[in-house]
mmCIF file of C-alpha atoms in Angstrom:
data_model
loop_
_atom_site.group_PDB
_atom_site.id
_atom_site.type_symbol
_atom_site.label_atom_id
_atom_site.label_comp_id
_atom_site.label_asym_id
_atom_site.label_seq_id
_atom_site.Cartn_x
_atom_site.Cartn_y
_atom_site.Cartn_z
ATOM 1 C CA UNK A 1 24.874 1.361 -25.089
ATOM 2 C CA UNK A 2 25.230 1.132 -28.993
ATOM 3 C CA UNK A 3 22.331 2.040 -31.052
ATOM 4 C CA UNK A 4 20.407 4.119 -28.780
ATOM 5 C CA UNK A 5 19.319 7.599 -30.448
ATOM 6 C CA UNK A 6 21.510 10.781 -29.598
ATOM 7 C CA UNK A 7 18.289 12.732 -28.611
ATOM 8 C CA UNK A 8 17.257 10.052 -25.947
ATOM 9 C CA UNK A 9 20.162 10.339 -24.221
ATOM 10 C CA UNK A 10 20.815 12.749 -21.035
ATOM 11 C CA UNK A 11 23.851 14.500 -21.535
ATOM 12 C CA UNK A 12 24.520 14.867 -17.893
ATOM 13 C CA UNK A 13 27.053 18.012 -16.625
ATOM 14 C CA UNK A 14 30.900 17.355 -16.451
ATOM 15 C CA UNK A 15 30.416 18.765 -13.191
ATOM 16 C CA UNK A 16 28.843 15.177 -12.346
ATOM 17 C CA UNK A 17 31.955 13.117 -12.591
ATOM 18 C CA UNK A 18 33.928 15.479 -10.441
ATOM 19 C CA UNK A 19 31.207 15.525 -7.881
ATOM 20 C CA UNK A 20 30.276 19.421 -7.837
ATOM 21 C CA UNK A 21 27.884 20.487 -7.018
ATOM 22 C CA UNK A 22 25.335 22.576 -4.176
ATOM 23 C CA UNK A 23 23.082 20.694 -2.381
ATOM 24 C CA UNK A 24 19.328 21.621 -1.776
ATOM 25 C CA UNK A 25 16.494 20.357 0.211
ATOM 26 C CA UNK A 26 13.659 21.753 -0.938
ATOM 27 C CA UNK A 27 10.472 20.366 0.048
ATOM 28 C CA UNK A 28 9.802 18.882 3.466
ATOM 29 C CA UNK A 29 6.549 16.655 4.466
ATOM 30 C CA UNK A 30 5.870 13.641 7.074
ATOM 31 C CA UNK A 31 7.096 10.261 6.881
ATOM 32 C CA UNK A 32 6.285 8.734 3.237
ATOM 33 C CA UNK A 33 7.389 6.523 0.569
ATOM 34 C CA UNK A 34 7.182 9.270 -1.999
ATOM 35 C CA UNK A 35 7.572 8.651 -6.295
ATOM 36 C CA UNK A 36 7.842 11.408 -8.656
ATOM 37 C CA UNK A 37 8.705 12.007 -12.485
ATOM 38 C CA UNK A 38 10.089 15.024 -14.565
ATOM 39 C CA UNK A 39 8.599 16.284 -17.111
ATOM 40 C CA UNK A 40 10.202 19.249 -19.277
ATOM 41 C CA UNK A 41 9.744 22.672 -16.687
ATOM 42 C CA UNK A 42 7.392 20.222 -14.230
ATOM 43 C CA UNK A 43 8.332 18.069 -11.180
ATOM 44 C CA UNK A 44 5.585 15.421 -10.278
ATOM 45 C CA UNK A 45 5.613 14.584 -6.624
ATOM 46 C CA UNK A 46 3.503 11.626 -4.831
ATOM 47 C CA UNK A 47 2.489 13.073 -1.368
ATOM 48 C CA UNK A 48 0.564 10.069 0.487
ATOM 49 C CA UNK A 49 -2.753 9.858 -1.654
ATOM 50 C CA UNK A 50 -1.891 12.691 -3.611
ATOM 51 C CA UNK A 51 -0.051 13.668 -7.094
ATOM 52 C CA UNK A 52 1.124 17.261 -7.095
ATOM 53 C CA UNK A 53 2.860 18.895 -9.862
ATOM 54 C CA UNK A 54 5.168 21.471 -9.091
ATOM 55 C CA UNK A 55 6.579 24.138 -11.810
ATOM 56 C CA UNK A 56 10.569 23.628 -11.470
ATOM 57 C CA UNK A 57 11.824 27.139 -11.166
ATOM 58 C CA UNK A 58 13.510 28.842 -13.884
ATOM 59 C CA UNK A 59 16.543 30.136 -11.969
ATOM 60 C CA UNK A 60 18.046 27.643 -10.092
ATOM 61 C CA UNK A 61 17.223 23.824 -8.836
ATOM 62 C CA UNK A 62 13.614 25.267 -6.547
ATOM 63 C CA UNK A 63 10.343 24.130 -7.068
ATOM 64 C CA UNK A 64 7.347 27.132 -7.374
ATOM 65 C CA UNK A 65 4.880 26.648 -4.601
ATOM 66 C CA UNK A 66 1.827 25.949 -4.359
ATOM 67 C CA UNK A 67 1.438 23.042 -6.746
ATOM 68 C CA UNK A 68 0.267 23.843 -10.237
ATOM 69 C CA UNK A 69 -2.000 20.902 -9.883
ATOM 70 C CA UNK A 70 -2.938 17.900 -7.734
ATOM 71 C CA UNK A 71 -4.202 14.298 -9.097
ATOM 72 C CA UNK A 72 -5.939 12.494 -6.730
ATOM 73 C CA UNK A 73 -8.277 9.491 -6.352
ATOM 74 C CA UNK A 74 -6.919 7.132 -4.264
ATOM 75 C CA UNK A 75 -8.336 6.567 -0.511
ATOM 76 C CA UNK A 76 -4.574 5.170 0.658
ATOM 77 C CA UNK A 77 -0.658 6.031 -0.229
ATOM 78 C CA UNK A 78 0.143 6.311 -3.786
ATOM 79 C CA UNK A 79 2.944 3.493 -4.399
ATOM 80 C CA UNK A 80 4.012 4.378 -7.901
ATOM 81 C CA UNK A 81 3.069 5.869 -10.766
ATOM 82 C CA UNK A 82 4.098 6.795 -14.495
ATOM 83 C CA UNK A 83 4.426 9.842 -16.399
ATOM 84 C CA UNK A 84 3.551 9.053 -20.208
ATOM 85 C CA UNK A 85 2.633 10.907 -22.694
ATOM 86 C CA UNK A 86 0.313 13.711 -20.539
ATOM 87 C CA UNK A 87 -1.011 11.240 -18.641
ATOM 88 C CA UNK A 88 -0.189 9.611 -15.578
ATOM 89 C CA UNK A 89 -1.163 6.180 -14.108
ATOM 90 C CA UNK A 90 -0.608 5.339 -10.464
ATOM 91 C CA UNK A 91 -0.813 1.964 -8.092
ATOM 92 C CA UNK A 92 -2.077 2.865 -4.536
ATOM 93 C CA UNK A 93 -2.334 0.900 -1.458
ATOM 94 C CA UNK A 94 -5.698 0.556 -1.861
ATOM 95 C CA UNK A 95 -5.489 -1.813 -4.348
ATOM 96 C CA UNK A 96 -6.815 0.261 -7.420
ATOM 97 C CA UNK A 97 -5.182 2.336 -10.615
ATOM 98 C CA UNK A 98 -6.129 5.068 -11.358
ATOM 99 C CA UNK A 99 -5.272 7.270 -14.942
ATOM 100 C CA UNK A 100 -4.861 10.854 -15.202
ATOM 101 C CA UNK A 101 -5.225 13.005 -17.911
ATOM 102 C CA UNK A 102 -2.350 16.450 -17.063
ATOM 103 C CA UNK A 103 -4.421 18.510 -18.923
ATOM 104 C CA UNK A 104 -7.892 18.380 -18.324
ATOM 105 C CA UNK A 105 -10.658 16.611 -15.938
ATOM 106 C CA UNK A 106 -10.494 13.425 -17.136
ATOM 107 C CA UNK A 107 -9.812 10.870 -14.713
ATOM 108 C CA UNK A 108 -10.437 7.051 -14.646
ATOM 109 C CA UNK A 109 -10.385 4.372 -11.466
ATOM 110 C CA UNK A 110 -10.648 0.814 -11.620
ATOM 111 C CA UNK A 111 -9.945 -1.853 -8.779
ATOM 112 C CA UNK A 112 -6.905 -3.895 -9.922
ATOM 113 C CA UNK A 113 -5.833 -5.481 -7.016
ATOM 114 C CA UNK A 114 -6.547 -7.809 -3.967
ATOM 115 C CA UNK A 115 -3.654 -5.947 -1.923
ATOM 116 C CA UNK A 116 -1.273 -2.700 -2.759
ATOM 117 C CA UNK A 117 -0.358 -1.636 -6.174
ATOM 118 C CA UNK A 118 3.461 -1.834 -5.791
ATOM 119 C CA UNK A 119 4.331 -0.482 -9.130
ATOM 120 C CA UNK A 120 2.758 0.476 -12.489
ATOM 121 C CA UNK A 121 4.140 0.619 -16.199
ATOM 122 C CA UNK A 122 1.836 2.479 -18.967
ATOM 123 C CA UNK A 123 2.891 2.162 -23.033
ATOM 124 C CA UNK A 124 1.299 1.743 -26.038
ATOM 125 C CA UNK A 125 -2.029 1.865 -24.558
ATOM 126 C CA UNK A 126 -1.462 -1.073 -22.632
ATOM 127 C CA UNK A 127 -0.778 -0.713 -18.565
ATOM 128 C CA UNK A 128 1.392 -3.361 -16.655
ATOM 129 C CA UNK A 129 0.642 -3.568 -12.490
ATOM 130 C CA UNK A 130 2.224 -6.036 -9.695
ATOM 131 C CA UNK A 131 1.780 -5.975 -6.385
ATOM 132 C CA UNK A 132 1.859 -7.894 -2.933
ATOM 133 C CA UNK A 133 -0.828 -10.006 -3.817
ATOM 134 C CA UNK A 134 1.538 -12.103 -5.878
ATOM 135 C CA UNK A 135 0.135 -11.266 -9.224
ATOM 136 C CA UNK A 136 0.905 -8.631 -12.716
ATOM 137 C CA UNK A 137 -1.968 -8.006 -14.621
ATOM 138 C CA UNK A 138 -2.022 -6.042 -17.975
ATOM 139 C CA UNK A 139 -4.606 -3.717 -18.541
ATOM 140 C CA UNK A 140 -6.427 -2.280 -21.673
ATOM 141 C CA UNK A 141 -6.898 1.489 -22.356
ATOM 142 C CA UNK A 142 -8.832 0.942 -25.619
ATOM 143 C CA UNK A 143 -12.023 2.813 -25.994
ATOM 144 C CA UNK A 144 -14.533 1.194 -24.844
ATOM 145 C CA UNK A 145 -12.095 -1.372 -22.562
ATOM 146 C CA UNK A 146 -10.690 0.759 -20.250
ATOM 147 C CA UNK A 147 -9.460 -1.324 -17.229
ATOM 148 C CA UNK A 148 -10.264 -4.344 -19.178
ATOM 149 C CA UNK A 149 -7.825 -7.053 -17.542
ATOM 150 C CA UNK A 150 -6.269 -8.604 -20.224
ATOM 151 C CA UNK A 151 -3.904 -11.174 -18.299
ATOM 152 C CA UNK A 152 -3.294 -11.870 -15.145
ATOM 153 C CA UNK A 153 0.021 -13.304 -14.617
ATOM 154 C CA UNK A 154 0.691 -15.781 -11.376
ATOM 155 C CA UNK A 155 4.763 -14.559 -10.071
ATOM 156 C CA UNK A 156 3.821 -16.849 -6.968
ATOM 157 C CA UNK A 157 5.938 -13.645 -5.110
ATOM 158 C CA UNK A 158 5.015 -10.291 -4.138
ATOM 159 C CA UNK A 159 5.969 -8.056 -7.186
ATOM 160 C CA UNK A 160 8.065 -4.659 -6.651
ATOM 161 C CA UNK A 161 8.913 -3.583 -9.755
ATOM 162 C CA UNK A 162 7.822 -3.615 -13.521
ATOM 163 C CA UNK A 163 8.673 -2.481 -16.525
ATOM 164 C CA UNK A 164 7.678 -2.751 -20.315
ATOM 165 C CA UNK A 165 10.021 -2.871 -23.316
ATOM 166 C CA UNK A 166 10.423 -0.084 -25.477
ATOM 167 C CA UNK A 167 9.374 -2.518 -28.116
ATOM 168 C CA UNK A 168 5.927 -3.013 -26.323
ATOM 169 C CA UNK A 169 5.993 -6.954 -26.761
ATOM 170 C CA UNK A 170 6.976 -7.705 -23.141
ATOM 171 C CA UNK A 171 7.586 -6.454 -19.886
ATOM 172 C CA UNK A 172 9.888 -7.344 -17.056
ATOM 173 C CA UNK A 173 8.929 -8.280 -13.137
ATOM 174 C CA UNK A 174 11.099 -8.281 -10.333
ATOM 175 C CA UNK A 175 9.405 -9.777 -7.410
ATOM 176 C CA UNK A 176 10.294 -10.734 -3.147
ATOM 177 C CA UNK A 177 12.641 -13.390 -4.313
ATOM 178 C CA UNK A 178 11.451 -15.151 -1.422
ATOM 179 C CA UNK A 179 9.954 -18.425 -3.370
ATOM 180 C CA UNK A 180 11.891 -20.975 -5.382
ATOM 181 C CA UNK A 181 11.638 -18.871 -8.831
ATOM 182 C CA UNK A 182 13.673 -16.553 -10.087
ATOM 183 C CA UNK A 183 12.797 -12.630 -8.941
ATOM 184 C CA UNK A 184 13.764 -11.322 -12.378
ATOM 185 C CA UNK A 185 11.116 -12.542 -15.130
ATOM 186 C CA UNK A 186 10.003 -11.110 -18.576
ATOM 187 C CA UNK A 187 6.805 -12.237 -20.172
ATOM 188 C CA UNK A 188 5.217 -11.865 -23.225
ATOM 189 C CA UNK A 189 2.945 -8.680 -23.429
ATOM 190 C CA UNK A 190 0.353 -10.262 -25.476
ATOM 191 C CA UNK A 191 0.008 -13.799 -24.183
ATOM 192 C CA UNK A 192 1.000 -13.316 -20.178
ATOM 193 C CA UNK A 193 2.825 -15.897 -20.902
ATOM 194 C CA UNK A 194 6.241 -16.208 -19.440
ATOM 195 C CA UNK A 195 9.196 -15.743 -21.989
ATOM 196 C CA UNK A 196 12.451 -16.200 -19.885
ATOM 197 C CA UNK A 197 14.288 -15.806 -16.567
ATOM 198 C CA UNK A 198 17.126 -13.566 -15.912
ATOM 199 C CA UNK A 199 20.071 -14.772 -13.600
ATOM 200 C CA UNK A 200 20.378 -17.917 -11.850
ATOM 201 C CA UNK A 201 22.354 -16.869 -8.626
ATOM 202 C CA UNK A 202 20.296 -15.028 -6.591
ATOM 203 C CA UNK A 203 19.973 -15.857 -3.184
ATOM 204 C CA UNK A 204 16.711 -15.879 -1.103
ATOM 205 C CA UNK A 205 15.483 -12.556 -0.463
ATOM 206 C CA UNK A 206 17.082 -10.846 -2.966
ATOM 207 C CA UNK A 207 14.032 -8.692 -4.129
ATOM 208 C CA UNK A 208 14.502 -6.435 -7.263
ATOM 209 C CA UNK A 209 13.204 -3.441 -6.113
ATOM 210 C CA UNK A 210 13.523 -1.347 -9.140
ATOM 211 C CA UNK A 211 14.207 -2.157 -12.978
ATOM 212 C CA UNK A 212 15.040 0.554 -15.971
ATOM 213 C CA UNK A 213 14.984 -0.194 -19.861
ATOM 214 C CA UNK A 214 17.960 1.719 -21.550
ATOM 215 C CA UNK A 215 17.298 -0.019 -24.845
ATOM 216 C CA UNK A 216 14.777 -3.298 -25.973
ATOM 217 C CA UNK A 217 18.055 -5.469 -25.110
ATOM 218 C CA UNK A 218 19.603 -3.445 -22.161
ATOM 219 C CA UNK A 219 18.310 -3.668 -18.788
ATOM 220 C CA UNK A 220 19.453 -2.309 -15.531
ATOM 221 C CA UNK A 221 18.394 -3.858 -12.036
ATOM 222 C CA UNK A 222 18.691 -3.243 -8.487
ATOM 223 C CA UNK A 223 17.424 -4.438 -5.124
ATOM 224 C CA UNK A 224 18.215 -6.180 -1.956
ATOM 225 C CA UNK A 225 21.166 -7.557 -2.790
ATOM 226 C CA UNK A 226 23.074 -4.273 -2.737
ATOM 227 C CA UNK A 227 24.045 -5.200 -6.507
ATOM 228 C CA UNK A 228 23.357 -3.194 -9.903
ATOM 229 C CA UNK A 229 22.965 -5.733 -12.494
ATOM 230 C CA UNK A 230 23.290 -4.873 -16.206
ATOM 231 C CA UNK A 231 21.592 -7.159 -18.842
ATOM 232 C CA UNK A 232 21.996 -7.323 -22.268
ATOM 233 C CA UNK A 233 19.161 -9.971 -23.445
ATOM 234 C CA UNK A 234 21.007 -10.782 -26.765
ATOM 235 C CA UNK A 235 24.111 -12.126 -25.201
ATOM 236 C CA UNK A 236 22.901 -13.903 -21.928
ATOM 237 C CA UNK A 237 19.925 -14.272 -19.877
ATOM 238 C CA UNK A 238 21.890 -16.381 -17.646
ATOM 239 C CA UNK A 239 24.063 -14.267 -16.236
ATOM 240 C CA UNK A 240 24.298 -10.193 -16.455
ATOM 241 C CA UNK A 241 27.305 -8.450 -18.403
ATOM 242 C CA UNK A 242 28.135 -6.190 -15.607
ATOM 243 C CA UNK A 243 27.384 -5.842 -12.301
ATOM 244 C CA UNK A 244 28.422 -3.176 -9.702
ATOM 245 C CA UNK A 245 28.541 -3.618 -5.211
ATOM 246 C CA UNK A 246 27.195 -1.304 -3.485
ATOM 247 C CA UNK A 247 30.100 -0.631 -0.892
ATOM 248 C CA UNK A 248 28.158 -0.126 2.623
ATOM 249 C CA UNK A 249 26.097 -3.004 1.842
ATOM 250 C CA UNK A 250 23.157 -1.553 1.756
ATOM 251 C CA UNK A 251 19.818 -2.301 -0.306
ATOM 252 C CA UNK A 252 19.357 -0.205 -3.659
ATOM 253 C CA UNK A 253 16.281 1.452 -3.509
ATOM 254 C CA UNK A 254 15.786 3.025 -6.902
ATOM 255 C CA UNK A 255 18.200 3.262 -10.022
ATOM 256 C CA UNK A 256 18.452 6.029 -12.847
ATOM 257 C CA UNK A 257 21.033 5.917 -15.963
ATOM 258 C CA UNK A 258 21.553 8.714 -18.988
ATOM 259 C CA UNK A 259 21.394 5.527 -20.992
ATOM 260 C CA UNK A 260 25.030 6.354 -21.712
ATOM 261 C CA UNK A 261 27.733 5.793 -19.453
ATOM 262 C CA UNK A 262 26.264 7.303 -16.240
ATOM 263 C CA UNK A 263 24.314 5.347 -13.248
ATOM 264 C CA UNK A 264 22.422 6.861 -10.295
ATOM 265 C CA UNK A 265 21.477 4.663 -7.227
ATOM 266 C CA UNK A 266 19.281 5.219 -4.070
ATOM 267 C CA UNK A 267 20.573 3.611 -0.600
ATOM 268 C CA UNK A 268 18.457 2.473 2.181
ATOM 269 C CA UNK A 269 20.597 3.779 5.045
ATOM 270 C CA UNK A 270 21.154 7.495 5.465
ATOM 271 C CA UNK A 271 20.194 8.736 2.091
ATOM 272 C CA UNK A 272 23.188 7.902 -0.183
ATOM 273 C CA UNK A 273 22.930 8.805 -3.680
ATOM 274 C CA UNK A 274 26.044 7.679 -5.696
ATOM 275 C CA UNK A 275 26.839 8.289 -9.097
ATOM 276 C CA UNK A 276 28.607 5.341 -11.252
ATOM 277 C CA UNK A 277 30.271 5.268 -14.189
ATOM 278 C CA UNK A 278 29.893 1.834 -16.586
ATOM 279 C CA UNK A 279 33.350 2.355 -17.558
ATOM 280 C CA UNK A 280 34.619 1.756 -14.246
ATOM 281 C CA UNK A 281 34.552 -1.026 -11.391
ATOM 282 C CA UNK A 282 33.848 1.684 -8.234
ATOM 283 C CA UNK A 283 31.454 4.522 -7.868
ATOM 284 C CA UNK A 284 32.217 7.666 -9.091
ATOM 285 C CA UNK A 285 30.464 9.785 -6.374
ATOM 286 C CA UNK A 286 28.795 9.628 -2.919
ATOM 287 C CA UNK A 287 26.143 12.232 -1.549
ATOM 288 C CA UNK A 288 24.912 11.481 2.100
ATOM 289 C CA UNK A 289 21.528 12.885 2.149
ATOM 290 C CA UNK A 290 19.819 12.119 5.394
ATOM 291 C CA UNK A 291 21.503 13.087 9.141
ATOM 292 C CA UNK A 292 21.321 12.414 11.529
ATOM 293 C CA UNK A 293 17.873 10.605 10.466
ATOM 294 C CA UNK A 294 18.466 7.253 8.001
ATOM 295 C CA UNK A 295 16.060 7.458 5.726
ATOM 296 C CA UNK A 296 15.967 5.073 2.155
ATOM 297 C CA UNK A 297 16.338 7.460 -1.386
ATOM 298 C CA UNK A 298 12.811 5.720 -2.621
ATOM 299 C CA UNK A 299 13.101 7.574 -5.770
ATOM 300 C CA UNK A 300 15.469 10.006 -8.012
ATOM 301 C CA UNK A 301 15.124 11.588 -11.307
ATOM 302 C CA UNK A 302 18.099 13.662 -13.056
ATOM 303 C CA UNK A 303 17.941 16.358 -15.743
ATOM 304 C CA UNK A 304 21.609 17.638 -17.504
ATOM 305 C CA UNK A 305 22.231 19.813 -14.771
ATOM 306 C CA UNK A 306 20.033 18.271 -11.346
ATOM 307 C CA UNK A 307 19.332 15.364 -9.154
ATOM 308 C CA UNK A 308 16.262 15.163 -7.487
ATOM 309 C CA UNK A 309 16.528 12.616 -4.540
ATOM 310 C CA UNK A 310 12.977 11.357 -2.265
ATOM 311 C CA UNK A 311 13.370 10.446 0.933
ATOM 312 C CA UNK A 312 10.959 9.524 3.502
ATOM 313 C CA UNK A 313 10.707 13.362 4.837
ATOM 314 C CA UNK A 314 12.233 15.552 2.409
ATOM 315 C CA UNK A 315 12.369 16.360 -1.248
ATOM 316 C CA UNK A 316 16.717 16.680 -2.037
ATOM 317 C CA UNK A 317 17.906 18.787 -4.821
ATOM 318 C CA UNK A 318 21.821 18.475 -6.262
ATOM 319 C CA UNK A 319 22.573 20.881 -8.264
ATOM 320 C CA UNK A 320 25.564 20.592 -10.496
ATOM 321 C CA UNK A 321 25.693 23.852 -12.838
ATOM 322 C CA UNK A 322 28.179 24.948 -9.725
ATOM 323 C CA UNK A 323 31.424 26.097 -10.749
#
């Protein structure tokens, strides 16, 4: 990953690569699809229509209970939603977005969508949405056009991830895959209008269910196909540079790098983390989360020293300051 900054990297523990660590569950709730982000000392949980914010404790990988704070708004499940800059922007099931400010009262809802809000992007004042209605729009936060829709871009597929470049000129869609077009599209941020495709071999149903910017050029993808995909837009967009199996054939829920050499993926059967390295061909590490009860990883964030891993009952810690 050449030319990305030294301080945007995650320098991840050593104890990673040789898979030590203590594993902790520590919250527990009813079946969801939860999504959370880390922020500095705070861990930001979606809890069906809620936000909570949790103050990660200062000895060891717990979480300080009650929350600190809870966002809400929504009237169904909150599908996604984006830390950025103290303020966070989610994508419900009820079709609408709503914006957070973390410190202070200020809170704005718009209707975005005829169906769910499957994910969200928020950067440069600008917010990117797709959903199951088969559209991304992008959004305005200017004063005085806040939720504004700008574009509204036709993926003729239901859209599960999204993600803006960290040059803020386009953004990247990966959709059902169930139509004739290809589930991996980038557009242009100010136009809507549809820049290129990426890959030309994936089969039907393939859905990218998550994407991740390391760098403007460098793009990691994962989905149905039980394949991470790594794309570097300046030497193909035809085919991907590297591309890594997951073994048990399993869809990849979620995926996580240090923007470095180090790779996190969720499973959808039995809550399997594994770590990869880029330098190699086979994963690095397995972590079996969920047993007897299979549940999907729907989301994971890592710090230098944790994982934190959500499944659809239970909050998963892995700490790896262990000796």
């Amino acid at each position: 990953a050449a030319g990305i900054p030294v301080k945007e990297r995650v320098k991840v523990s050593q104890n990673w690569r040789h898979g030590r660590c203590r594993r902790e569950t520590v919250l527990k709730w009813k079946c969801l699809m939860p999504w959370m982000e880390l922020d500095g000392e705070y861990l930001y949980l979606s809890q069906a229509e809620n936000i909570q914010a949790y103050h990660l404790c200062a000895e060891g990988p717990g979480l300080q209970r009650p929350p600190q704070a809870i966002f809400s708004g929504h009237q169904e499940d909150v599908c996604r939603f984006v830390l950025v800059n103290s303020h966070i922007v989610s994508g419900g099931g009820d079709g609408s977005i709503v914006l957070h400010k973390i410190h202070g009262s200020y809170s704005v809802k718009f209707s975005a969508h005829e169906q769910e809000v499957n994910c969200v992007d928020f950067q440069g004042g600008l917010i990117v949405s797709g959903s199951r209605d088969r559209t991304a729009k992008v959004w305005s936060l200017s004063a005085g056009r806040v939720g504004q829709c700008l574009h509204t871009v036709q993926t003729e597929d239901r859209v599960w991830s999204i993600a803006i470049s960290p040059l803020l000129s386009s953004f990247v869609t990966g959709t059902a895959c169930c139509g004739h077009t290809s589930p991996l599209r980038i557009w242009d941020l100010e136009s809507g209008q549809l820049l290129t495709c990426l890959g030309t071999d994936f089969h039907r149903g393939a859905g990218v269910l998550d994407v991740f910017y390391e760098t403007p050029s460098l793009l990691l993808s994962c989905g149905y196909d039980t394949y991470i995909r790594y794309w570097d837009i300046r030497t193909s967009t035809r085919k991907c540079i590297q591309e890594w199996e997951e073994p048990h054939d399993s869809a990849l829920y979620c995926i996580r790098s240090d923007k470095n050499h180090m790779i996190a993926s969720g499973s959808s059967y039995y809550g399997v983390v594994r770590l990869w390295d880029k330098r190699q061909t086979r994963c690095l590490q397995s972590f079996h989360l969920s047993s007897p009860t299979s549940s999907p990883v729907y989301c994971l964030r890592f710090s230098t020293t944790h994982l934190y891993a959500a499944l659809a009952s239970a909050l998963h810690v892995l700490d790896f300051t262990v000796s």
